PDB file of C-alpha atoms in Angstrom:
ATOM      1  CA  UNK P   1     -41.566-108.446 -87.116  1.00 46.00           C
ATOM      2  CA  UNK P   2     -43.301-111.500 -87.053  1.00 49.00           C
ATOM      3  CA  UNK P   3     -44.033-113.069 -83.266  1.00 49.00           C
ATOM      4  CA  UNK P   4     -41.690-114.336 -81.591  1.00 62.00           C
ATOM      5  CA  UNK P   5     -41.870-117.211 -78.713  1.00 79.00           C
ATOM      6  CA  UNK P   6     -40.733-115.812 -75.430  1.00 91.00           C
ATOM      7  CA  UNK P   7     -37.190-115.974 -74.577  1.00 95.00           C
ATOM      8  CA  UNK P   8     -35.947-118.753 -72.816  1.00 96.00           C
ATOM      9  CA  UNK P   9     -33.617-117.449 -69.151  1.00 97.00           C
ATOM     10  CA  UNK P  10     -31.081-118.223 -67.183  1.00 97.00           C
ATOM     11  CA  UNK P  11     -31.833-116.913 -63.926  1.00 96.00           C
ATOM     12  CA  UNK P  12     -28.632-115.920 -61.630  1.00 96.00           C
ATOM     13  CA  UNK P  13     -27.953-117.614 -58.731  1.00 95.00           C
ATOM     14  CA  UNK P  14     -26.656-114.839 -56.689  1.00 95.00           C
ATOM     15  CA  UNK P  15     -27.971-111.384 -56.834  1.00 95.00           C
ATOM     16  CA  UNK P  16     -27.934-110.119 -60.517  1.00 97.00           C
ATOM     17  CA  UNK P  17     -25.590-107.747 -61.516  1.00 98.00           C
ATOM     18  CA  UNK P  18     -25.638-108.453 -64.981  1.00 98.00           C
ATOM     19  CA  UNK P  19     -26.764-110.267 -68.487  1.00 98.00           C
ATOM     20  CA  UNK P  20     -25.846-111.992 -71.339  1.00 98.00           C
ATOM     21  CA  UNK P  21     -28.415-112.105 -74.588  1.00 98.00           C
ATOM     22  CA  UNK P  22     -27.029-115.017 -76.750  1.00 98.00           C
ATOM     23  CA  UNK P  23     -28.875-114.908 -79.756  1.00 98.00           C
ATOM     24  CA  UNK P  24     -29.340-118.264 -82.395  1.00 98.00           C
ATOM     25  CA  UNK P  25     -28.768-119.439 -86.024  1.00 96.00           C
ATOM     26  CA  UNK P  26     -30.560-119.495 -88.661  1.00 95.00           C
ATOM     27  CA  UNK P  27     -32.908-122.052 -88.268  1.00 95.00           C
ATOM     28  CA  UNK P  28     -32.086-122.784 -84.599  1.00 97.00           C
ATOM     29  CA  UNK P  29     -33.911-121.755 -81.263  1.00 96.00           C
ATOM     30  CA  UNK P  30     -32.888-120.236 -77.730  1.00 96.00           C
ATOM     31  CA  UNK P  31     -33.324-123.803 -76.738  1.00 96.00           C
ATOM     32  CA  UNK P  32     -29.847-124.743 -78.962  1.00 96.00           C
ATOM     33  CA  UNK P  33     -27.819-122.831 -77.033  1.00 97.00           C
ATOM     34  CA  UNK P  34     -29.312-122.628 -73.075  1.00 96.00           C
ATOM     35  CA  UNK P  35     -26.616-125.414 -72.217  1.00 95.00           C
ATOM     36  CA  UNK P  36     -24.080-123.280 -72.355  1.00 97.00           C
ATOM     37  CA  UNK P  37     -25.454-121.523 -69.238  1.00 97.00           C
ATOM     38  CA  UNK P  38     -25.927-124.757 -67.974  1.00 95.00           C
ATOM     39  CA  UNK P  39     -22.358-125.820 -68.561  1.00 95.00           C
ATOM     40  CA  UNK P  40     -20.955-122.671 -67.195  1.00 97.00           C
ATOM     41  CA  UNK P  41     -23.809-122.877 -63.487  1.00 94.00           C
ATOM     42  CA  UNK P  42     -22.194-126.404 -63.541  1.00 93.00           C
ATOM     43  CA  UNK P  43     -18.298-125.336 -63.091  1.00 93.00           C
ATOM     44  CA  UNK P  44     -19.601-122.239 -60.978  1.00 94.00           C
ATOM     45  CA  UNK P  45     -19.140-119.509 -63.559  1.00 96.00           C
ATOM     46  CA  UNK P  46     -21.341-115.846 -64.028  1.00 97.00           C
ATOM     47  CA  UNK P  47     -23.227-116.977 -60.578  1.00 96.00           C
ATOM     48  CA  UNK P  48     -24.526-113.063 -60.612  1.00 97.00           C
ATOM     49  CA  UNK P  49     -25.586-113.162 -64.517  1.00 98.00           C
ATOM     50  CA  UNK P  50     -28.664-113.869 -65.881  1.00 98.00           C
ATOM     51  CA  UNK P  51     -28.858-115.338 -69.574  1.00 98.00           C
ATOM     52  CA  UNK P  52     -31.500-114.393 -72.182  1.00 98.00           C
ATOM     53  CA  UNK P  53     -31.725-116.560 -75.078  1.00 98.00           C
ATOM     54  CA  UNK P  54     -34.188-115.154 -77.567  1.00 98.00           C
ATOM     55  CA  UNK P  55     -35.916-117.031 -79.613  1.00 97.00           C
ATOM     56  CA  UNK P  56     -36.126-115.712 -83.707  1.00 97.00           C
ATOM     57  CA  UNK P  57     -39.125-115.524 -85.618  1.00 96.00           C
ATOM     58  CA  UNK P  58     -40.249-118.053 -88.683  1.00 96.00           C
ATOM     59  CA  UNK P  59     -40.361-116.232 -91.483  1.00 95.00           C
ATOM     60  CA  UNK P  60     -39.825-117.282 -95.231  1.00 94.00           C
ATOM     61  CA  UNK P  61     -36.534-117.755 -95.907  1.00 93.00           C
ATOM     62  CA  UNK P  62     -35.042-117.137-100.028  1.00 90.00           C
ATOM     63  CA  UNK P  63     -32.401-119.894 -99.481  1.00 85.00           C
ATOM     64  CA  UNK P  64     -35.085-122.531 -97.808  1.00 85.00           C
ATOM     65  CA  UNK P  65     -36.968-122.044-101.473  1.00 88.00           C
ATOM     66  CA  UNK P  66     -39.389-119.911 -99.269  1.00 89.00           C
ATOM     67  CA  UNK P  67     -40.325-121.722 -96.548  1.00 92.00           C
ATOM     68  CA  UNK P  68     -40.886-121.045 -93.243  1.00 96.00           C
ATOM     69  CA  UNK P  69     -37.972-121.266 -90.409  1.00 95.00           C
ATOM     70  CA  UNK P  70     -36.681-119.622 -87.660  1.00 97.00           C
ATOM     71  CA  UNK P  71     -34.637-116.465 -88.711  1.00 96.00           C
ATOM     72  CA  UNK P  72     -33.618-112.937 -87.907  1.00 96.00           C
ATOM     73  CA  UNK P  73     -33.843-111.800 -91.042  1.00 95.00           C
ATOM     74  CA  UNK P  74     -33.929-113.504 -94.736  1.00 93.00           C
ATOM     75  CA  UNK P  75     -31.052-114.771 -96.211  1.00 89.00           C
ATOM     76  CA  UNK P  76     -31.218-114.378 -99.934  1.00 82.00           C
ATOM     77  CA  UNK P  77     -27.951-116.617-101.399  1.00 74.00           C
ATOM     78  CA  UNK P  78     -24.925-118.259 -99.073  1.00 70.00           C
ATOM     79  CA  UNK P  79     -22.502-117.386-102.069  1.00 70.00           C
ATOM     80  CA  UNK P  80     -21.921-113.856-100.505  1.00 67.00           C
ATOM     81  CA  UNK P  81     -23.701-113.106 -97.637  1.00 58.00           C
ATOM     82  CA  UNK P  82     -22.404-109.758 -97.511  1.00 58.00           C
ATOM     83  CA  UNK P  83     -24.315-108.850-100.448  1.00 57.00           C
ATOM     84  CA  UNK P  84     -27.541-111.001 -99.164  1.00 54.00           C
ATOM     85  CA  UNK P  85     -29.484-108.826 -96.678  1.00 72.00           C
ATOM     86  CA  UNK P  86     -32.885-108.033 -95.692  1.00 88.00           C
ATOM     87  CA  UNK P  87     -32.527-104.841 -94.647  1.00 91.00           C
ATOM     88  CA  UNK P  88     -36.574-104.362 -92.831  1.00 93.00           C
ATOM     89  CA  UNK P  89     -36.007-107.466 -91.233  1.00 94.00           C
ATOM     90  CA  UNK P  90     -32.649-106.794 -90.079  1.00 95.00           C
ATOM     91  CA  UNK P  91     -33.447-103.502 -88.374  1.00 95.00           C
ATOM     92  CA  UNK P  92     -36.744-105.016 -87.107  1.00 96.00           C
ATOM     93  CA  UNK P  93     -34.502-107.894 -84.925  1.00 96.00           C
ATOM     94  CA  UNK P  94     -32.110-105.173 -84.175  1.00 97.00           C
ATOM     95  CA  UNK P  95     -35.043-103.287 -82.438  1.00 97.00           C
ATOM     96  CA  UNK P  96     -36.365-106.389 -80.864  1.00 97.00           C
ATOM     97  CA  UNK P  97     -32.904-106.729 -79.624  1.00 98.00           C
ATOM     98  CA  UNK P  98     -32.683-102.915 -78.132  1.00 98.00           C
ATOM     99  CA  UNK P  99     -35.963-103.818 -76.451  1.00 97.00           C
ATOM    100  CA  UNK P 100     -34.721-106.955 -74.334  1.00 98.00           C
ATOM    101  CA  UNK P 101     -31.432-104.831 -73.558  1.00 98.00           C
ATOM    102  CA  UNK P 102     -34.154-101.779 -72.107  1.00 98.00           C
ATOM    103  CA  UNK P 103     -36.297-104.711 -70.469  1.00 97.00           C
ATOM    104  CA  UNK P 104     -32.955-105.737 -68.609  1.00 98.00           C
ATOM    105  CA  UNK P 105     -32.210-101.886 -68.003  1.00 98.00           C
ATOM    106  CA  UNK P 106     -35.614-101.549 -66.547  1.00 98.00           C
ATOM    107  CA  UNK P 107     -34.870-104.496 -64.727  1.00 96.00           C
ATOM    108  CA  UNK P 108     -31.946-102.379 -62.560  1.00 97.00           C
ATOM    109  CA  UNK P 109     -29.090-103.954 -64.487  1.00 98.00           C
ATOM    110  CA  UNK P 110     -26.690-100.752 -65.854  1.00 98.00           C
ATOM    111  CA  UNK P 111     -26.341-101.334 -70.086  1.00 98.00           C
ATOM    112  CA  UNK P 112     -22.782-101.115 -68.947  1.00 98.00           C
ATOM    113  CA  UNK P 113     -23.483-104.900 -67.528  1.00 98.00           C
ATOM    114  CA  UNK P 114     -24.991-106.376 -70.367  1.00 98.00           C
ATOM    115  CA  UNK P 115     -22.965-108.216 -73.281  1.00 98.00           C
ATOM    116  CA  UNK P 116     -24.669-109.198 -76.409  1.00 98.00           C
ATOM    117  CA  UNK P 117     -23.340-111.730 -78.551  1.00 98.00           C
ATOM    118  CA  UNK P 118     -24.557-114.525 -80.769  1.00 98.00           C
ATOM    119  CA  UNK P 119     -23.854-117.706 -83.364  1.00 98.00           C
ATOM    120  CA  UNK P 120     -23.768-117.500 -86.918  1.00 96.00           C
ATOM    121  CA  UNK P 121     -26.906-115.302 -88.246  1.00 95.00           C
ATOM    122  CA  UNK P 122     -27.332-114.766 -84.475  1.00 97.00           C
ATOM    123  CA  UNK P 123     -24.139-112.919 -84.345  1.00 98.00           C
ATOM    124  CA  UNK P 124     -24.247-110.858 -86.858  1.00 96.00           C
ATOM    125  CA  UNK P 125     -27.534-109.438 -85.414  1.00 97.00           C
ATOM    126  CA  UNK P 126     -25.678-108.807 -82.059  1.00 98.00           C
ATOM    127  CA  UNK P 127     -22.983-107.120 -83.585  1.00 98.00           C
ATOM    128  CA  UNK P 128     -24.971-104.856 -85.732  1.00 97.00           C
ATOM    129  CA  UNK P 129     -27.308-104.165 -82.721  1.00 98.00           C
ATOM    130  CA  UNK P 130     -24.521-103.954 -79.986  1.00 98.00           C
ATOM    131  CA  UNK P 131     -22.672-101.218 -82.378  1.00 98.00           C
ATOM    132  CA  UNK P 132     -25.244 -99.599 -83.362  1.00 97.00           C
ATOM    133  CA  UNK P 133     -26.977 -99.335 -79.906  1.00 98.00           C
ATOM    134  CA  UNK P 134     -27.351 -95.736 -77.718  1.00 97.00           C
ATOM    135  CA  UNK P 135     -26.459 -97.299 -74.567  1.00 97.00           C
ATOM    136  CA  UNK P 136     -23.045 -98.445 -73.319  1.00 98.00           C
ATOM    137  CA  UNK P 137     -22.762-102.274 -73.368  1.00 98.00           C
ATOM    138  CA  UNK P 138     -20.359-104.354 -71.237  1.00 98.00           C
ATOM    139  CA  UNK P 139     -19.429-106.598 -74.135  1.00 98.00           C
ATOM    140  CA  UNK P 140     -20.516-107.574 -77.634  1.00 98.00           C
ATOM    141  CA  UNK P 141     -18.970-110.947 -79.697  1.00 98.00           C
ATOM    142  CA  UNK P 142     -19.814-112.894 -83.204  1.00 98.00           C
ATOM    143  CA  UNK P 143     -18.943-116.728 -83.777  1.00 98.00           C
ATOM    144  CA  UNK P 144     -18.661-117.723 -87.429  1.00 97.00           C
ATOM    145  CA  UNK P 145     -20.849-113.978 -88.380  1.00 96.00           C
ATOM    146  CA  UNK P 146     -20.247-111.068 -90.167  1.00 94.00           C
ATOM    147  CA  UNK P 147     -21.102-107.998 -90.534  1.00 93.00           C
ATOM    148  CA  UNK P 148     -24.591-106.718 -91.953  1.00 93.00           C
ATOM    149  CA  UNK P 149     -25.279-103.708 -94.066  1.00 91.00           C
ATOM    150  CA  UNK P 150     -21.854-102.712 -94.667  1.00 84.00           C
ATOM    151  CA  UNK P 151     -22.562-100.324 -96.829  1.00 83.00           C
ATOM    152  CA  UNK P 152     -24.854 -98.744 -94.539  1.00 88.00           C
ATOM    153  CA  UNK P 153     -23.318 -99.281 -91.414  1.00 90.00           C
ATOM    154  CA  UNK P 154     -21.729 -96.402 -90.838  1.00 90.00           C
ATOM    155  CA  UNK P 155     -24.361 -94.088 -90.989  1.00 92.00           C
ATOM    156  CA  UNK P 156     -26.629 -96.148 -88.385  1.00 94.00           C
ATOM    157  CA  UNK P 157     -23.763 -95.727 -86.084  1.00 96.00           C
ATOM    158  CA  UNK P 158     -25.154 -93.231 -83.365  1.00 95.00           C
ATOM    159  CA  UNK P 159     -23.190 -90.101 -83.513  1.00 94.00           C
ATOM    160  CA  UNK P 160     -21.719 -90.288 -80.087  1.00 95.00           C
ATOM    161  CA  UNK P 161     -20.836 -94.030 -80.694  1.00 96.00           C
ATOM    162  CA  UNK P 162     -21.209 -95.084 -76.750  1.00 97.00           C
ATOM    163  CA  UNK P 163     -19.579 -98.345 -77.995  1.00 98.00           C
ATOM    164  CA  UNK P 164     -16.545 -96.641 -79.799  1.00 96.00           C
ATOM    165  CA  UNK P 165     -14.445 -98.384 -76.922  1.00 97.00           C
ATOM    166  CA  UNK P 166     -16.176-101.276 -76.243  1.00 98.00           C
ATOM    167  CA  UNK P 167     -14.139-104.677 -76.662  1.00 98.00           C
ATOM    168  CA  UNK P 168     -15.534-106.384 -79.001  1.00 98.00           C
ATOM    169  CA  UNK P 169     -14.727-110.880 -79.540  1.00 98.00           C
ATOM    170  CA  UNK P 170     -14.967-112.746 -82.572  1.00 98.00           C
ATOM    171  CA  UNK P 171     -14.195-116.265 -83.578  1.00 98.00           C
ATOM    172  CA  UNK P 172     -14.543-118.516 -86.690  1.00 98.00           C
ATOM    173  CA  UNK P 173     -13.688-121.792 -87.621  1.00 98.00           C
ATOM    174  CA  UNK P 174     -10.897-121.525 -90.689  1.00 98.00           C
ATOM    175  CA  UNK P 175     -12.834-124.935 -92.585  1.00 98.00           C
ATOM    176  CA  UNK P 176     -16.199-123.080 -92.130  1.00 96.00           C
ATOM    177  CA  UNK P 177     -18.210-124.020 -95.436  1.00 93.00           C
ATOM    178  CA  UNK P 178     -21.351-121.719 -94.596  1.00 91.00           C
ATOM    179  CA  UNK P 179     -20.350-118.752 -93.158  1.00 92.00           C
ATOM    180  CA  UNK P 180     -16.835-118.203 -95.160  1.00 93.00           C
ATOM    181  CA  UNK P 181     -13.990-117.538 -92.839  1.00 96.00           C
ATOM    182  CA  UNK P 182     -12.909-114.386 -94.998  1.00 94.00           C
ATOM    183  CA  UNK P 183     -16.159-112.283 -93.992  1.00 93.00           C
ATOM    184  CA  UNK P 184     -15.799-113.010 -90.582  1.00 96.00           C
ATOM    185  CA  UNK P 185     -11.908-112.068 -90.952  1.00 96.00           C
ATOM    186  CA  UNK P 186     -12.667-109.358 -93.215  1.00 94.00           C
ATOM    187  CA  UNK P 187     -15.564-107.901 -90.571  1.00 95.00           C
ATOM    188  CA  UNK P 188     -13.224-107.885 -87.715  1.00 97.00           C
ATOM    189  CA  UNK P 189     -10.478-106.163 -90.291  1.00 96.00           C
ATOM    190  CA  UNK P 190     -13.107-103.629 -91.481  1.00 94.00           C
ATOM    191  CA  UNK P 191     -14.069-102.917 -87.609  1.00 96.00           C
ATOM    192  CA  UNK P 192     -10.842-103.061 -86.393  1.00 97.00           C
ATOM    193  CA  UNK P 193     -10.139 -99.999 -89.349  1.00 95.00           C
ATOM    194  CA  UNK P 194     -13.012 -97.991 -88.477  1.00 94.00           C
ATOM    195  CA  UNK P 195     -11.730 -97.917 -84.984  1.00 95.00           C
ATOM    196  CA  UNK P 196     -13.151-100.615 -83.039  1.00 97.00           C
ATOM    197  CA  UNK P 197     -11.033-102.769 -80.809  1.00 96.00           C
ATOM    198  CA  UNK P 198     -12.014-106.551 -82.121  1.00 98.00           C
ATOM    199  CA  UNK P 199     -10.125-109.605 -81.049  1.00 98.00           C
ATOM    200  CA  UNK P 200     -10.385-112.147 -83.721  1.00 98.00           C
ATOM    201  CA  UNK P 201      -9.798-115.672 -83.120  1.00 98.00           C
ATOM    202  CA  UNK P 202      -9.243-118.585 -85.472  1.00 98.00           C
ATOM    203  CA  UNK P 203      -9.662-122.364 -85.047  1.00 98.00           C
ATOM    204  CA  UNK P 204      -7.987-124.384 -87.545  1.00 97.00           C
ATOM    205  CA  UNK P 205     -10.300-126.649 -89.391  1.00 96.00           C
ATOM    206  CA  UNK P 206     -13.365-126.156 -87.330  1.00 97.00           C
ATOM    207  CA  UNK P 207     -16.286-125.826 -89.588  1.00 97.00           C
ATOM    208  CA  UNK P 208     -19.555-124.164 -88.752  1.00 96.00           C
ATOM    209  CA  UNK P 209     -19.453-124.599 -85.240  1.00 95.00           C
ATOM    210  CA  UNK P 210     -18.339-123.856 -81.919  1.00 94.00           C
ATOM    211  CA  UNK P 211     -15.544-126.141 -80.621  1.00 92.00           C
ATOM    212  CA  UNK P 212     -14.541-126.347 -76.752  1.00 95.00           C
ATOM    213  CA  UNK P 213     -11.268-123.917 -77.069  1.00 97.00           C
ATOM    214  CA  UNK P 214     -13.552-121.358 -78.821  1.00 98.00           C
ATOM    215  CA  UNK P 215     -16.464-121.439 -75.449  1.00 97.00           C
ATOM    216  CA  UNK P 216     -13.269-121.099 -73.291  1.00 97.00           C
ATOM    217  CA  UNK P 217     -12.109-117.724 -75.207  1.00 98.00           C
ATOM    218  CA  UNK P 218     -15.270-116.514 -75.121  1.00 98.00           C
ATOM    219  CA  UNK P 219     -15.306-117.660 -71.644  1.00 98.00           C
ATOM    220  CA  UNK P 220     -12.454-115.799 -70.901  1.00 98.00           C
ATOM    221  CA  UNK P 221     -14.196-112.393 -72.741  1.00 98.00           C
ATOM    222  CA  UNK P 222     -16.871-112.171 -70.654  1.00 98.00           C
ATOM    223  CA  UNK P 223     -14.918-112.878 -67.047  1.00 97.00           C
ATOM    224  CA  UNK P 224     -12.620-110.028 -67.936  1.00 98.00           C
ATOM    225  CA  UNK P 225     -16.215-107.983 -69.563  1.00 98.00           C
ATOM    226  CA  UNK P 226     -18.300-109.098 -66.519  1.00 98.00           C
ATOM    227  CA  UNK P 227     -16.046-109.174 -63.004  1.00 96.00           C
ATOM    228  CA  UNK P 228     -18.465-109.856 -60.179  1.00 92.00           C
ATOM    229  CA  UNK P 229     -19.291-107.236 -58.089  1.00 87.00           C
ATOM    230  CA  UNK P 230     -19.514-106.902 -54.852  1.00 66.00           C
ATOM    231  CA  UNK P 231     -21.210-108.953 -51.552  1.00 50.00           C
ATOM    232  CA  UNK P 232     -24.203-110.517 -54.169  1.00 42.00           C
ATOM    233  CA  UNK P 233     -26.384-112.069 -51.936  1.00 40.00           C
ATOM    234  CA  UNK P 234     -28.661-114.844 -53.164  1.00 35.00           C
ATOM    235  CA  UNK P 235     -31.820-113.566 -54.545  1.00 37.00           C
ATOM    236  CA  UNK P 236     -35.084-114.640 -52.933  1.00 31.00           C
ATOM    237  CA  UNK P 237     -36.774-115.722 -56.211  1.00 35.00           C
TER     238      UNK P 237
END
């Protein structure tokens, strides 16, 4: 995988007892998203959570006639992105993304504290990493993705599936012209049948893009994913 810029962080305010790795678009950067940790330090939300918001490689990109952008992996046509993957790069983020969930690990925060989620390309690399990952994860969502590989997927499932039970959120915009409402319906279906527990949300006539009701779901995910724990003192750092 090509370089990537470090992450940008969130640093807790109390003692951290957990994390959230958001992960961008296509074309995007950590930097597009950090506000929503801002926004949710402002109203006093996730005090003991640290955010990570990686920042994707450029790399040549099929539907960008080649050229050079941020990006987890190539994207090769938007008429069916299901059919459209890069299957090197894809497992390359994915490992990129098991190495900043062992960083956090290392760090003294228990895999069973950290959620992984992400927007658009971004999500569908958290899904496919969260459910494919070895280590029990608090939490793992998708808004406006889909799911990557399907053909595959199943086999890169580890055995003993340590995220078999493991809510998972997703939400999509029902007017979204990029990233078709149907795959992100049909993912959650297809999970939801091979025996994960997805909650799919829909907002009417949002297009690709978050909208304030959908932050406050996901909002609501992570509180009930992430309850604070315990006296957590503020840090010294």
């Amino acid at each position: 995988m090509a370089a990537t810029s470090k992450a940008l962080t969130v640093p807790a305010i109390k003692k951290q007892t957990a994390t959230i790795i958001f992960a961008h678009g296509l074309g995007d950067s950590g930097a597009g998203w950090i506000g929503l940790a801002q926004n949710w330090r402002r109203r006093g939300k996730f005090e003991d959570v640290g955010f990570v918001f990686p920042n994707a490689p450029r790399i040549p990109i099929s539907v960008n006639f080649g050229m050079e952008m941020p990006g987890w992996y190539d994207v090769t046509t938007f008429t069916e992105l299901g059919q459209a993957h890069d299957e090197p790069g894809i497992l390359k983020s994915r490992d990129y993304f098991n190495s900043l969930i062992k960083a956090e690990v290392d760090k003294g925060i228990p895999s069973s504290r950290i959620v992984i989620g992400g927007f658009s390309q971004g999500g569908a690399i958290a899904l496919f990493t969260g459910l494919t990952c070895l280590d029990k994860l608090a939490g793992i969502f998708g808004l406006s993705s889909y799911l990557l590989l399907h053909d595959k997927f199943k086999d890169l499932v580890p055995a003993e599936n340590p995220n078999k039970e493991t809510p998972i959120f997703m939400g999509h915009g029902t007017a979204d012209p990029l990233v078709k409402y149907d795959w992100g319906q049909g993912t959650a279906n297809a999970l939801n049948d091979m025996g994960w527990k997805v909650d799919f949300k829909s907002y009417k006539d949002l297009v690709h893009s978050a909208d304030p009701q959908e932050i406050d779901d996901l909002q609501s995910y992570i509180e009930d994913r992430l309850p604070p724990m315990g006296d957590s003192a503020t840090t010294s750092e």
